[in-house]
mmCIF file of C-alpha atoms in Angstrom:
data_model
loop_
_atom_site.group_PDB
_atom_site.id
_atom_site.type_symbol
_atom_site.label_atom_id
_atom_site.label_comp_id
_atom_site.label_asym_id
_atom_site.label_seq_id
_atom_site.Cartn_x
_atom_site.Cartn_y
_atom_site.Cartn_z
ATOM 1 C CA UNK A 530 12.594 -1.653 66.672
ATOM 2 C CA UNK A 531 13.759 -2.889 63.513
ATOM 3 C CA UNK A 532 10.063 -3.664 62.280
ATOM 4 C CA UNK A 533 9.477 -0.371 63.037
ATOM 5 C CA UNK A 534 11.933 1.466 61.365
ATOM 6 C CA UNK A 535 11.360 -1.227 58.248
ATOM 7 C CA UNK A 536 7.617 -0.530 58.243
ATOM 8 C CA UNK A 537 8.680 3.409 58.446
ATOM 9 C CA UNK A 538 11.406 3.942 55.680
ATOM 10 C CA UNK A 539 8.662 1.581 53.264
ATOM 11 C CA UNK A 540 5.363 4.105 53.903
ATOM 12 C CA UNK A 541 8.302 7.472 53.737
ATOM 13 C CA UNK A 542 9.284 5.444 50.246
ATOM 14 C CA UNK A 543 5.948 5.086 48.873
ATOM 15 C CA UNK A 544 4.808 8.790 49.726
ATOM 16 C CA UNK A 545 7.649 10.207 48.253
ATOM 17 C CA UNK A 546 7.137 7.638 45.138
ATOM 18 C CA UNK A 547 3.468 8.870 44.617
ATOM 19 C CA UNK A 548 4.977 12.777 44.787
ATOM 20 C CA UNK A 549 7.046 11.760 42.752
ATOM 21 C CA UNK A 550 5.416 10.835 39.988
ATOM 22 C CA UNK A 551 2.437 13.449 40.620
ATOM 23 C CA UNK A 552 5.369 16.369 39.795
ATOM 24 C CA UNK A 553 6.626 14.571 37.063
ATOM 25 C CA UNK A 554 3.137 13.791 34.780
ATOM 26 C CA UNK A 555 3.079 16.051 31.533
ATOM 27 C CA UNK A 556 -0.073 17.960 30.248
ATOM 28 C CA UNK A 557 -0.264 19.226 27.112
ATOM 29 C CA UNK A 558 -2.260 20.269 23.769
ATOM 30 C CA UNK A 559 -1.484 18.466 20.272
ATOM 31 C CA UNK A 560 -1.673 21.092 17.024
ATOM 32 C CA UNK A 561 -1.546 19.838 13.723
ATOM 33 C CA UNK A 562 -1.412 22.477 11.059
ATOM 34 C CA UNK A 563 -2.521 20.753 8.145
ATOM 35 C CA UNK A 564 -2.964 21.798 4.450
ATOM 36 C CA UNK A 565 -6.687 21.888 3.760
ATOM 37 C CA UNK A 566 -6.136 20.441 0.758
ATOM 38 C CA UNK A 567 -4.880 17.363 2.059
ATOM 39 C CA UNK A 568 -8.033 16.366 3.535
ATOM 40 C CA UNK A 569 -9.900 17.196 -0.102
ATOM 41 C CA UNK A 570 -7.493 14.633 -1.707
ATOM 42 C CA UNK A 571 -8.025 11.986 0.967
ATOM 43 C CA UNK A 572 -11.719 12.657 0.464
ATOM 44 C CA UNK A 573 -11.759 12.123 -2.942
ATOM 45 C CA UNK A 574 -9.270 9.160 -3.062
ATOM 46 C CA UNK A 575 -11.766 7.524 -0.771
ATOM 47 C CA UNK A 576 -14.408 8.254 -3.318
ATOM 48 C CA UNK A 577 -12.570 7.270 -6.204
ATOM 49 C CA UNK A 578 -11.564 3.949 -4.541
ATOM 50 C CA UNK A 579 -15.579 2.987 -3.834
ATOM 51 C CA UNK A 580 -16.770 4.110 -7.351
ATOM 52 C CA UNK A 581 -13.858 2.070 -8.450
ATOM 53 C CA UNK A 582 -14.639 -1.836 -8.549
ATOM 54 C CA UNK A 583 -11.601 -3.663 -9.609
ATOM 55 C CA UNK A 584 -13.340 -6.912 -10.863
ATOM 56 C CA UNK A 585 -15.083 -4.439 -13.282
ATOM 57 C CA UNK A 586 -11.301 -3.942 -14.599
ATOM 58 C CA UNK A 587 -9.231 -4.972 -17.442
ATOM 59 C CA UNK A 588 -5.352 -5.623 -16.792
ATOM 60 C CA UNK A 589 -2.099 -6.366 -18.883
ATOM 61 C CA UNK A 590 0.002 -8.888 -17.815
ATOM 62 C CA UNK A 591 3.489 -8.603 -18.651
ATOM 63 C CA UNK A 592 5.123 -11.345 -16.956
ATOM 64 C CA UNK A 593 4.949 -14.735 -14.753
ATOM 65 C CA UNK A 594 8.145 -16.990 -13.849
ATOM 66 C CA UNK A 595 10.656 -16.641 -10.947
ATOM 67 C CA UNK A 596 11.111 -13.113 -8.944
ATOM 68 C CA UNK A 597 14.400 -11.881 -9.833
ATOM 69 C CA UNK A 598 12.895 -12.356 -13.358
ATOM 70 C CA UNK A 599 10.035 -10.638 -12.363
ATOM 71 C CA UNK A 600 11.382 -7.533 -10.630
ATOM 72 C CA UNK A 601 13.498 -6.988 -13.253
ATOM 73 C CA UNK A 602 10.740 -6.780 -15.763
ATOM 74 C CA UNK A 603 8.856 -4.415 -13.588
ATOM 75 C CA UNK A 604 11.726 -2.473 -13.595
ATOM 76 C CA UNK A 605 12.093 -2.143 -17.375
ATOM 77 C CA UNK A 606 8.462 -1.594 -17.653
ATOM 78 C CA UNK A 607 8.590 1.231 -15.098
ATOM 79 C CA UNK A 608 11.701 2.767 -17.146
ATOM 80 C CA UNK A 609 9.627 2.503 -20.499
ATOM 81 C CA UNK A 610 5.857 3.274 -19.756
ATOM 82 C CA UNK A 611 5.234 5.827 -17.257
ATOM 83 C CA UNK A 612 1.324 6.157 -17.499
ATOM 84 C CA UNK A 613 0.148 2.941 -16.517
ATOM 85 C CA UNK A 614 1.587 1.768 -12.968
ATOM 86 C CA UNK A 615 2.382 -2.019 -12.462
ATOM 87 C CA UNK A 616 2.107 -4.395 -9.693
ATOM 88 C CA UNK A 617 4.456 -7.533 -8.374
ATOM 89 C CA UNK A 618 1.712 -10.289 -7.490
ATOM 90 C CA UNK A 619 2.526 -13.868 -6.120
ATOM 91 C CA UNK A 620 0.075 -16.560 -7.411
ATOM 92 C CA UNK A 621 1.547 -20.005 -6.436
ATOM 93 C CA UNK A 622 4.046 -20.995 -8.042
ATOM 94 C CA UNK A 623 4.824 -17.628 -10.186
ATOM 95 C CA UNK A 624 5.565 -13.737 -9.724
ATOM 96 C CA UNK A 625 3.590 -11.628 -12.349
ATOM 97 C CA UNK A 626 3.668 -8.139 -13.375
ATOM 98 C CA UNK A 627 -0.279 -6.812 -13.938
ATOM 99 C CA UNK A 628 -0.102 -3.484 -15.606
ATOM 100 C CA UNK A 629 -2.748 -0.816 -15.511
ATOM 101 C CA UNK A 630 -6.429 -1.067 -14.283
ATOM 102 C CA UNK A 631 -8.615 -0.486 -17.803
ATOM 103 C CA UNK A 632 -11.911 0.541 -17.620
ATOM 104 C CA UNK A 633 -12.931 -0.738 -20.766
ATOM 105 C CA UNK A 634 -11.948 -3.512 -23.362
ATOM 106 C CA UNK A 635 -10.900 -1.142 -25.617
ATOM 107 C CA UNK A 636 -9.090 0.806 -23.573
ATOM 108 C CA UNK A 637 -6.853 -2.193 -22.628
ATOM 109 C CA UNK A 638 -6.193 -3.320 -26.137
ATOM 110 C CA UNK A 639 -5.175 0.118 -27.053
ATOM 111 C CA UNK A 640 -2.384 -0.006 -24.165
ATOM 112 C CA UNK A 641 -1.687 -3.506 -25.470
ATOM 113 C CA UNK A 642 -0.837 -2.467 -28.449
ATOM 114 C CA UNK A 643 1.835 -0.231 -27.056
ATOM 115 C CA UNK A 644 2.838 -2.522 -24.469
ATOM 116 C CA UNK A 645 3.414 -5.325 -27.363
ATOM 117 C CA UNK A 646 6.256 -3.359 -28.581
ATOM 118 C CA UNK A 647 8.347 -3.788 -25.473
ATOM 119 C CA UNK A 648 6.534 -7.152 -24.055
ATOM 120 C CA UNK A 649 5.885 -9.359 -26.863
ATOM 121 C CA UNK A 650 4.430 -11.568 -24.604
ATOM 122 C CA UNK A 651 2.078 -9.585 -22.931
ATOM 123 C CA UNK A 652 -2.212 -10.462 -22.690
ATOM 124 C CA UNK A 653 -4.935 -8.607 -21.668
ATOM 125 C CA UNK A 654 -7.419 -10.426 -18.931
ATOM 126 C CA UNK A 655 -9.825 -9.714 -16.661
ATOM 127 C CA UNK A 656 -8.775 -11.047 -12.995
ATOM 128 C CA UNK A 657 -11.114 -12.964 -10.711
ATOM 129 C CA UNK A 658 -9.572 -11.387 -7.259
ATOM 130 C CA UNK A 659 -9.031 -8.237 -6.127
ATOM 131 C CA UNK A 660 -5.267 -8.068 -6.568
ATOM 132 C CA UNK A 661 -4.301 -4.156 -7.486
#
């Protein structure tokens, strides 16, 4: 009897466990109203970024030494120059701050110039690896 009665409350259980979850399952339909435009800019940022090859590139550096140093001379370089965006990298054992991404000679010496000002210690190179 008590096999029985065991055997019947654990089939009632998992019937009423598989309604169960049946009722409760959610449909529904995902919108995303999206600007048009936003899917233009990703477009052409994707563009940009293969027409763009960075070892092709000229960059300022502005720093290398400890990070504290380091993030505070990002910091007054972002408060000074606002056209040219900078970048912490690690390369064992120092932080530096690269600055810009120059297409040309030229145009790097130019912003080196400028840069020289604030930085006296600053150098244009050409980097190896794809860092920025």
């Amino acid at each position: 009897m008590t096999l029985l009665r065991t055997k019947s409350i654990g089939i009632f259980f998992a019937i009423s466990l598989a309604f169960t979850s049946a009722n409760f399952a959610q449909q529904g339909d995902v919108i995303v109203n999206q600007d048009s435009e936003i899917t233009r800019l990703l477009e052409l940022k994707k563009e940009i970024n293969t027409n763009e090859d960075s070892k092709d590139r000229y960059r300022i550096q502005i720093f290398s030494g400890r990070r504290v140093a380091a993030e505070e001379s990002q910091a007054e370089f972002k408060n000074t120059f606002t056209k040219w965006r900078s970048k912490l990298v690690y390369e064992t054992p120092n932080y530096k701050i690269w600055v810009g991404s120059f297409k040309s000679h030229l145009e790097a010496d130019r912003a080196l110039l400028e840069i020289k000002k604030t930085f006296p210690n600053a150098f244009r190179f050409k980097p190896k690896t794809d860092k920025i």
